[in-house]
């Protein structure tokens, strides 16, 4: 049991009472009672293998309570919640009274992966991403420059780990791609795989980098963009976590957090701090169970990965917002930040820490809607999209402290071969990259005056 028992009464008292008929196996019951998206191979989940499950008849508050309790709640709708759990964990929730049904497998069929630096059909490891950034910069010195922005937790402990890398892309002129917030050109920051298991997101960054350097001088849209704007990308924001994910090979481990083992007696993929709950803005109110998936850490900005991102943002984006929650960024404020996550097909704008409206809500939403013209995603706040609050996130930090127009993308559908955390690699180009390419270009093109889109 991963959760502390003391919280269970809260969930149970509020839950619907569903009785599994005698003589019917739990899996068969789950399959016959969940919704029409049920996959027949749910019966084939091996012991301990994670699957995606749907809880019906659950309120947003109840889902939030389960999440804070350590359940891996990944999406909340009007009266349903999607969770990741193995069959035993699902059975425990059912025993508590929740109406839970099997929804989809986590692992999709994958062709054998030959390359050393790939896993699960072609996804690139953290080391491959790092090598790629250096290769791109070496091959395109007039367009790209790499920066070591800090250390992963394991590296700070002398236990291997990684430097965290950013790449700056622009038609480099004197003064460009320097860590100085008063740059001549407006900037967009893009980060991915802050949640390590969201494996499609680093691949989207990889493709965006390729698209920019390959298109300069031939693609007019890309050429104009790189002549006018700096694009800063951190493809692997949580490299220790990505190493854990990739260590599973064709069954990637579902590590979400970083690899910090300082807190709690957590095992397996339950170790670490949720880096998207750890930021130094409105920190607190997320998970306090160190083994929970949304563990916020012991204090705001406690993790080296968080510190690396925050110092990068503060060094390249001007501070443009007053200190009050309702102080807007001015209409002529510049710069955009996008944190790419999966899944759900959402474009999320601040606030995520509260249901209250951000002072630039209308303008943030307008640019979100413009980006959504290419990917078709639902635009809204965290409460309006994923259905739960996410205090301490990167988007609220970048908007709340600097006034940068900030977004979280949740790429990819909820289920199916191209859905969930681990879409088949064959889905990457047509289902995940191509629908988001123009959304990212639109965001970058708006960097000069994002609140006037
Ligand atoms: Zn995420």
XYZ file of C-alpha atoms and ligand atoms in Angstrom:
454
model
C 0.000 0.000 0.000
C 1.551 3.247 -1.044
C -0.728 5.644 0.742
C -1.018 6.359 4.420
C -4.067 4.700 5.910
C -5.138 7.739 7.867
C -6.507 9.402 4.758
C -8.569 6.513 3.556
C -11.644 7.321 5.589
C -11.971 10.568 3.694
C -12.116 8.808 0.386
C -14.228 5.897 1.516
C -16.886 7.908 3.240
C -17.526 9.919 0.145
C -17.273 7.137 -2.358
C -20.014 5.371 -4.177
C -20.592 1.920 -2.799
C -20.098 -0.554 -5.593
C -20.262 -4.267 -4.852
C -18.376 -6.659 -7.070
C -20.728 -9.566 -7.732
C -19.628 -12.838 -6.160
C -17.843 -15.188 -8.504
C -16.800 -12.464 -10.964
C -13.091 -11.748 -11.168
C -12.072 -8.191 -10.488
C -10.635 -7.715 -13.936
C -13.687 -9.104 -15.673
C -15.833 -6.902 -13.515
C -13.699 -3.887 -14.275
C -13.849 -4.582 -17.953
C -17.590 -4.994 -18.077
C -18.245 -1.906 -15.991
C -15.925 0.750 -17.288
C -16.573 2.888 -20.288
C -16.450 2.086 -23.960
C -12.733 2.794 -24.316
C -11.820 -0.388 -22.451
C -9.082 -2.363 -24.147
C -9.459 -6.112 -24.214
C -5.794 -6.622 -23.327
C -6.432 -5.189 -19.867
C -6.897 -8.785 -18.805
C -3.274 -9.366 -19.737
C -1.714 -6.914 -17.271
C 1.129 -8.757 -15.610
C 1.493 -8.633 -11.845
C 2.840 -5.225 -10.888
C 2.490 -3.884 -14.427
C 0.958 -0.415 -14.473
C -2.214 0.272 -16.385
C -4.509 3.224 -16.856
C -7.766 3.090 -14.926
C -10.798 5.350 -14.728
C -12.689 6.107 -11.540
C -16.284 7.096 -12.252
C -18.461 9.191 -9.980
C -15.640 11.120 -8.344
C -15.662 14.846 -7.680
C -12.714 17.106 -8.388
C -12.196 17.557 -4.641
C -12.193 13.812 -4.075
C -9.720 13.331 -6.917
C -7.535 16.061 -5.439
C -7.628 14.259 -2.077
C -6.554 10.984 -3.695
C -3.773 12.812 -5.518
C -2.479 14.490 -2.365
C -2.667 11.058 -0.741
C -0.228 9.658 -3.289
C -2.496 8.075 -5.868
C -1.125 8.676 -9.364
C -4.044 10.790 -10.593
C -3.225 11.997 -14.088
C -6.414 13.587 -15.404
C -9.704 14.689 -13.878
C -12.918 15.278 -15.770
C -16.382 16.339 -14.627
C -17.036 13.203 -12.607
C -14.218 10.878 -13.595
C -10.511 10.607 -12.784
C -7.845 8.742 -14.694
C -5.134 7.084 -12.633
C -2.052 4.946 -13.192
C -2.022 1.845 -11.004
C -1.257 -1.844 -11.128
C -4.031 -4.370 -10.647
C -3.449 -4.730 -6.900
C -3.613 -0.991 -6.334
C -6.761 -0.762 -8.436
C -8.253 -3.556 -6.348
C -7.464 -1.638 -3.143
C -9.268 1.406 -4.491
C -12.201 -0.770 -5.468
C -12.267 -2.234 -1.976
C -12.473 1.309 -0.631
C -15.643 1.713 -2.642
C -14.448 3.503 -5.738
C -16.054 2.633 -9.075
C -12.833 1.865 -10.934
C -12.481 0.260 -14.350
C -9.559 -0.724 -16.539
C -9.001 1.785 -19.328
C -5.855 1.130 -21.348
C -2.436 -0.401 -21.257
C 0.544 1.789 -20.463
C 2.962 -0.080 -22.710
C 2.314 -0.203 -26.435
C 3.786 -2.706 -28.866
C 7.236 -1.579 -29.952
C 9.616 -2.750 -32.618
C 13.072 -3.784 -31.415
C 15.335 -0.818 -30.806
C 18.820 -1.287 -32.144
C 20.584 1.907 -31.162
C 22.390 2.140 -27.830
C 21.066 5.583 -27.061
C 17.422 4.811 -27.768
C 14.696 2.909 -25.941
C 11.095 1.840 -26.455
C 11.139 1.908 -30.219
C 13.287 5.001 -30.771
C 12.937 7.461 -27.883
C 16.280 9.145 -27.206
C 18.039 8.925 -23.859
C 19.177 11.951 -21.862
C 22.731 11.327 -23.068
C 21.547 11.289 -26.685
C 19.776 14.613 -26.192
C 22.919 16.153 -24.705
C 25.039 14.900 -27.585
C 22.485 16.243 -30.044
C 22.575 19.733 -28.549
C 26.353 19.836 -28.882
C 26.240 18.424 -32.400
C 23.694 21.056 -33.453
C 25.764 23.882 -31.960
C 29.010 22.591 -33.471
C 27.438 22.259 -36.899
C 25.634 25.636 -36.728
C 27.844 28.044 -34.776
C 26.047 31.051 -36.267
C 22.656 29.772 -35.127
C 23.096 27.836 -31.913
C 24.910 27.955 -28.623
C 24.660 25.548 -25.660
C 24.672 26.451 -21.971
C 25.229 24.327 -18.883
C 22.543 25.770 -16.600
C 23.105 23.604 -13.515
C 23.349 20.125 -12.090
C 20.867 17.346 -11.578
C 20.385 16.095 -8.027
C 22.554 13.002 -8.543
C 25.366 15.175 -9.855
C 25.174 17.425 -6.800
C 25.683 14.252 -4.724
C 28.654 13.039 -6.729
C 26.592 10.036 -7.831
C 26.825 10.422 -11.592
C 23.912 12.427 -12.848
C 24.022 15.166 -15.437
C 24.563 18.772 -16.240
C 21.299 20.355 -17.371
C 21.620 21.854 -20.832
C 19.917 24.676 -22.645
C 20.371 25.623 -26.282
C 19.865 29.157 -27.580
C 18.818 29.377 -31.226
C 18.850 32.584 -33.262
C 20.738 34.232 -36.104
C 23.478 35.134 -33.646
C 24.533 38.793 -33.684
C 26.814 40.491 -31.137
C 25.039 40.449 -27.772
C 22.667 37.638 -28.706
C 22.400 34.400 -26.712
C 23.826 35.946 -23.577
C 22.408 35.450 -20.118
C 21.315 39.031 -19.794
C 17.613 39.847 -19.436
C 17.890 43.062 -21.467
C 18.486 41.383 -24.794
C 17.838 43.084 -28.100
C 15.628 40.250 -29.286
C 12.538 38.943 -27.521
C 12.774 35.405 -26.207
C 10.811 32.232 -25.794
C 11.859 29.537 -23.328
C 10.724 25.974 -23.950
C 11.335 23.133 -21.502
C 10.383 19.467 -21.737
C 10.571 16.222 -19.775
C 10.493 18.027 -16.444
C 8.262 15.041 -15.735
C 10.585 12.339 -16.953
C 7.991 9.767 -18.005
C 6.322 12.196 -20.422
C 8.622 10.799 -23.061
C 7.090 12.352 -26.157
C 7.892 15.846 -24.920
C 11.682 15.700 -25.203
C 11.208 14.318 -28.706
C 9.083 17.335 -29.621
C 11.887 19.641 -28.465
C 14.406 17.594 -30.472
C 12.267 17.994 -33.597
C 11.709 21.708 -32.999
C 15.463 22.291 -32.748
C 15.971 20.320 -35.965
C 13.166 22.207 -37.689
C 14.717 25.562 -36.811
C 18.306 24.861 -37.820
C 17.279 22.955 -40.944
C 14.837 25.653 -42.032
C 17.011 28.714 -41.575
C 17.675 30.276 -44.964
C 15.138 28.133 -46.804
C 11.893 28.250 -44.822
C 10.771 31.923 -44.707
C 8.803 31.497 -41.503
C 11.759 29.932 -39.692
C 14.203 32.446 -41.164
C 12.126 35.425 -40.036
C 11.779 33.905 -36.595
C 15.489 33.256 -36.092
C 16.352 36.716 -37.431
C 14.094 38.368 -34.862
C 13.826 36.133 -31.818
C 15.899 33.982 -29.457
C 14.545 30.502 -28.792
C 15.893 28.884 -25.624
C 15.163 25.175 -25.234
C 15.863 22.796 -22.345
C 14.883 19.464 -23.900
C 15.619 17.351 -20.820
C 14.838 19.330 -17.682
C 14.962 16.243 -15.434
C 17.815 14.094 -16.784
C 18.143 11.836 -13.714
C 14.475 10.988 -14.025
C 14.841 10.308 -17.733
C 17.694 7.874 -17.009
C 15.357 5.945 -14.708
C 12.616 5.913 -17.352
C 14.980 4.712 -20.082
C 16.451 2.005 -17.839
C 13.252 0.057 -18.418
C 14.053 -0.354 -22.110
C 10.938 -1.534 -23.910
C 8.983 -1.180 -20.669
C 10.019 2.315 -19.605
C 9.728 2.998 -15.887
C 7.085 5.581 -14.994
C 9.406 7.924 -13.082
C 7.819 11.368 -12.890
C 9.953 13.122 -10.264
C 13.670 13.708 -9.902
C 15.959 11.106 -8.326
C 16.351 12.715 -4.897
C 16.269 9.955 -2.265
C 16.588 12.271 0.752
C 12.935 12.263 1.727
C 10.841 9.362 3.004
C 11.546 5.677 2.636
C 10.335 5.570 -0.920
C 11.104 2.786 -3.349
C 11.103 2.335 -7.106
C 9.566 5.150 -9.104
C 8.164 6.738 -5.937
C 11.445 8.447 -5.073
C 12.025 12.099 -5.757
C 10.462 15.535 -5.701
C 7.855 16.658 -8.231
C 9.780 19.422 -9.973
C 6.532 20.914 -11.279
C 5.347 21.485 -7.700
C 8.679 22.722 -6.314
C 8.984 26.220 -7.794
C 9.534 29.283 -5.690
C 6.174 30.917 -6.369
C 3.034 30.062 -4.385
C 4.824 26.934 -3.245
C 2.893 24.701 -0.874
C -0.488 23.069 -1.081
C 0.700 20.219 -3.304
C 1.660 16.750 -2.086
C 3.390 16.384 1.284
C 3.825 12.603 1.137
C 7.447 12.143 -0.022
C 6.493 8.978 -1.874
C 3.524 10.579 -3.611
C 3.695 11.543 -7.269
C 3.134 15.241 -6.533
C 5.528 15.580 -3.595
C 6.360 19.277 -3.473
C 9.668 18.885 -1.633
C 10.642 20.179 1.812
C 10.788 23.836 0.802
C 10.251 26.123 -2.173
C 12.907 25.676 -4.824
C 14.668 22.945 -2.839
C 15.784 20.946 -5.878
C 18.828 21.729 -8.025
C 16.836 21.182 -11.222
C 14.288 23.784 -10.063
C 17.082 26.208 -9.199
C 18.697 25.730 -12.600
C 15.479 26.590 -14.423
C 14.639 29.537 -12.210
C 18.083 31.057 -12.572
C 17.950 30.544 -16.330
C 14.587 32.286 -16.571
C 15.689 35.150 -14.316
C 18.833 35.591 -16.401
C 17.132 35.762 -19.792
C 13.687 37.249 -19.162
C 13.151 40.752 -17.747
C 11.125 41.112 -14.539
C 7.919 42.745 -15.740
C 5.273 42.003 -13.163
C 4.397 43.652 -9.892
C 4.456 41.630 -6.691
C 0.712 41.509 -6.135
C -1.314 38.540 -7.341
C -3.558 40.947 -9.226
C -0.805 43.142 -10.654
C -0.859 42.521 -14.403
C 2.159 42.388 -16.637
C 2.017 45.511 -18.840
C 0.483 45.261 -22.273
C 3.888 45.700 -23.905
C 5.601 43.025 -21.797
C 7.689 40.551 -23.789
C 8.659 36.888 -23.805
C 6.919 33.545 -23.649
C 7.571 30.328 -21.727
C 6.211 26.903 -22.606
C 6.625 23.809 -20.449
C 5.767 20.731 -22.509
C 4.069 17.895 -20.651
C 1.814 15.000 -21.585
C -1.031 14.104 -21.886
C -4.615 15.269 -22.437
C -4.439 17.718 -25.364
C -4.545 20.932 -23.368
C -2.932 24.355 -23.530
C -2.907 25.548 -19.926
C -2.376 29.153 -18.903
C -1.987 30.633 -15.378
C -3.042 30.426 -12.722
C -2.480 26.831 -11.717
C -2.175 27.517 -7.987
C -5.700 28.886 -7.614
C -9.029 28.966 -9.400
C -8.880 32.786 -9.315
C -8.225 34.533 -12.633
C -4.738 35.720 -13.463
C -4.648 39.483 -14.092
C -3.625 38.896 -17.735
C -6.126 36.087 -18.178
C -7.776 37.483 -21.295
C -4.471 38.083 -23.084
C -2.992 34.749 -21.975
C -6.076 32.989 -23.228
C -6.016 34.816 -26.553
C -2.492 33.636 -27.365
C -3.439 30.157 -26.157
C -6.363 30.094 -28.579
C -4.079 31.192 -31.379
C -1.688 28.334 -30.642
C -4.610 25.926 -30.439
C -5.513 26.677 -34.032
C -2.834 24.215 -35.079
C -3.160 21.491 -32.457
C -6.842 21.779 -31.617
C -6.177 21.558 -27.892
C -8.522 22.799 -25.182
C -7.334 26.121 -23.720
C -7.840 27.002 -20.066
C -6.384 27.092 -16.579
C -5.329 23.943 -14.747
C -8.701 23.758 -13.022
C -10.449 24.183 -16.382
C -8.401 21.508 -18.188
C -6.669 18.767 -16.204
C -9.139 19.447 -13.418
C -6.813 19.881 -10.464
C -4.656 22.648 -9.026
C -0.889 22.539 -9.448
C 0.813 25.024 -7.098
C 4.569 25.434 -7.477
C 4.553 24.859 -11.242
C 6.917 26.287 -13.819
C 4.202 28.239 -15.640
C 3.014 30.097 -12.548
C 6.647 30.804 -11.607
C 7.577 32.332 -14.954
C 4.387 34.345 -15.208
C 4.009 35.199 -11.540
C 7.573 36.369 -10.920
C 8.600 37.721 -14.333
C 5.373 38.453 -16.194
C 6.376 36.135 -19.032
C 3.365 34.766 -20.922
C 3.568 31.179 -19.733
C 1.875 27.950 -20.755
C 1.884 24.266 -20.060
C 1.167 22.060 -23.043
C -0.281 18.625 -22.320
C 0.453 16.881 -25.602
C -1.161 13.748 -26.953
C -4.444 11.981 -26.374
C -5.477 10.207 -23.198
C -5.491 6.653 -24.525
C -4.796 4.390 -27.421
C -1.604 3.517 -29.271
C -0.606 7.212 -29.478
C -1.906 8.184 -26.054
C -0.909 8.230 -22.421
C 2.592 8.708 -21.088
C 4.184 6.146 -23.386
C 2.848 6.517 -26.930
C 4.292 4.205 -29.546
C 7.294 5.863 -31.143
C 5.625 5.501 -34.543
C 3.132 8.140 -33.354
C 5.777 10.776 -32.708
C 5.904 12.534 -36.050
C 2.333 12.543 -37.281
C 0.395 12.606 -34.001
C 2.626 14.479 -31.567
C 5.188 16.631 -33.354
C 3.354 17.849 -36.439
C 0.215 19.114 -34.655
C 2.425 21.050 -32.226
C 4.987 22.460 -34.642
C 2.905 25.461 -35.679
C 1.703 25.988 -32.113
C 5.319 26.391 -31.022
C 6.106 28.646 -33.977
C 3.058 30.789 -33.174
C 4.194 31.072 -29.566
C 7.718 32.054 -30.602
C 6.433 34.618 -33.094
C 4.406 36.216 -30.303
C 7.439 36.677 -28.020
C 7.827 40.407 -28.775
C 4.330 41.324 -27.513
C 2.549 38.180 -26.323
C -0.221 40.151 -24.609
C -1.189 41.857 -27.854
C -1.816 38.718 -29.889
Zn 3.812 16.588 -16.535
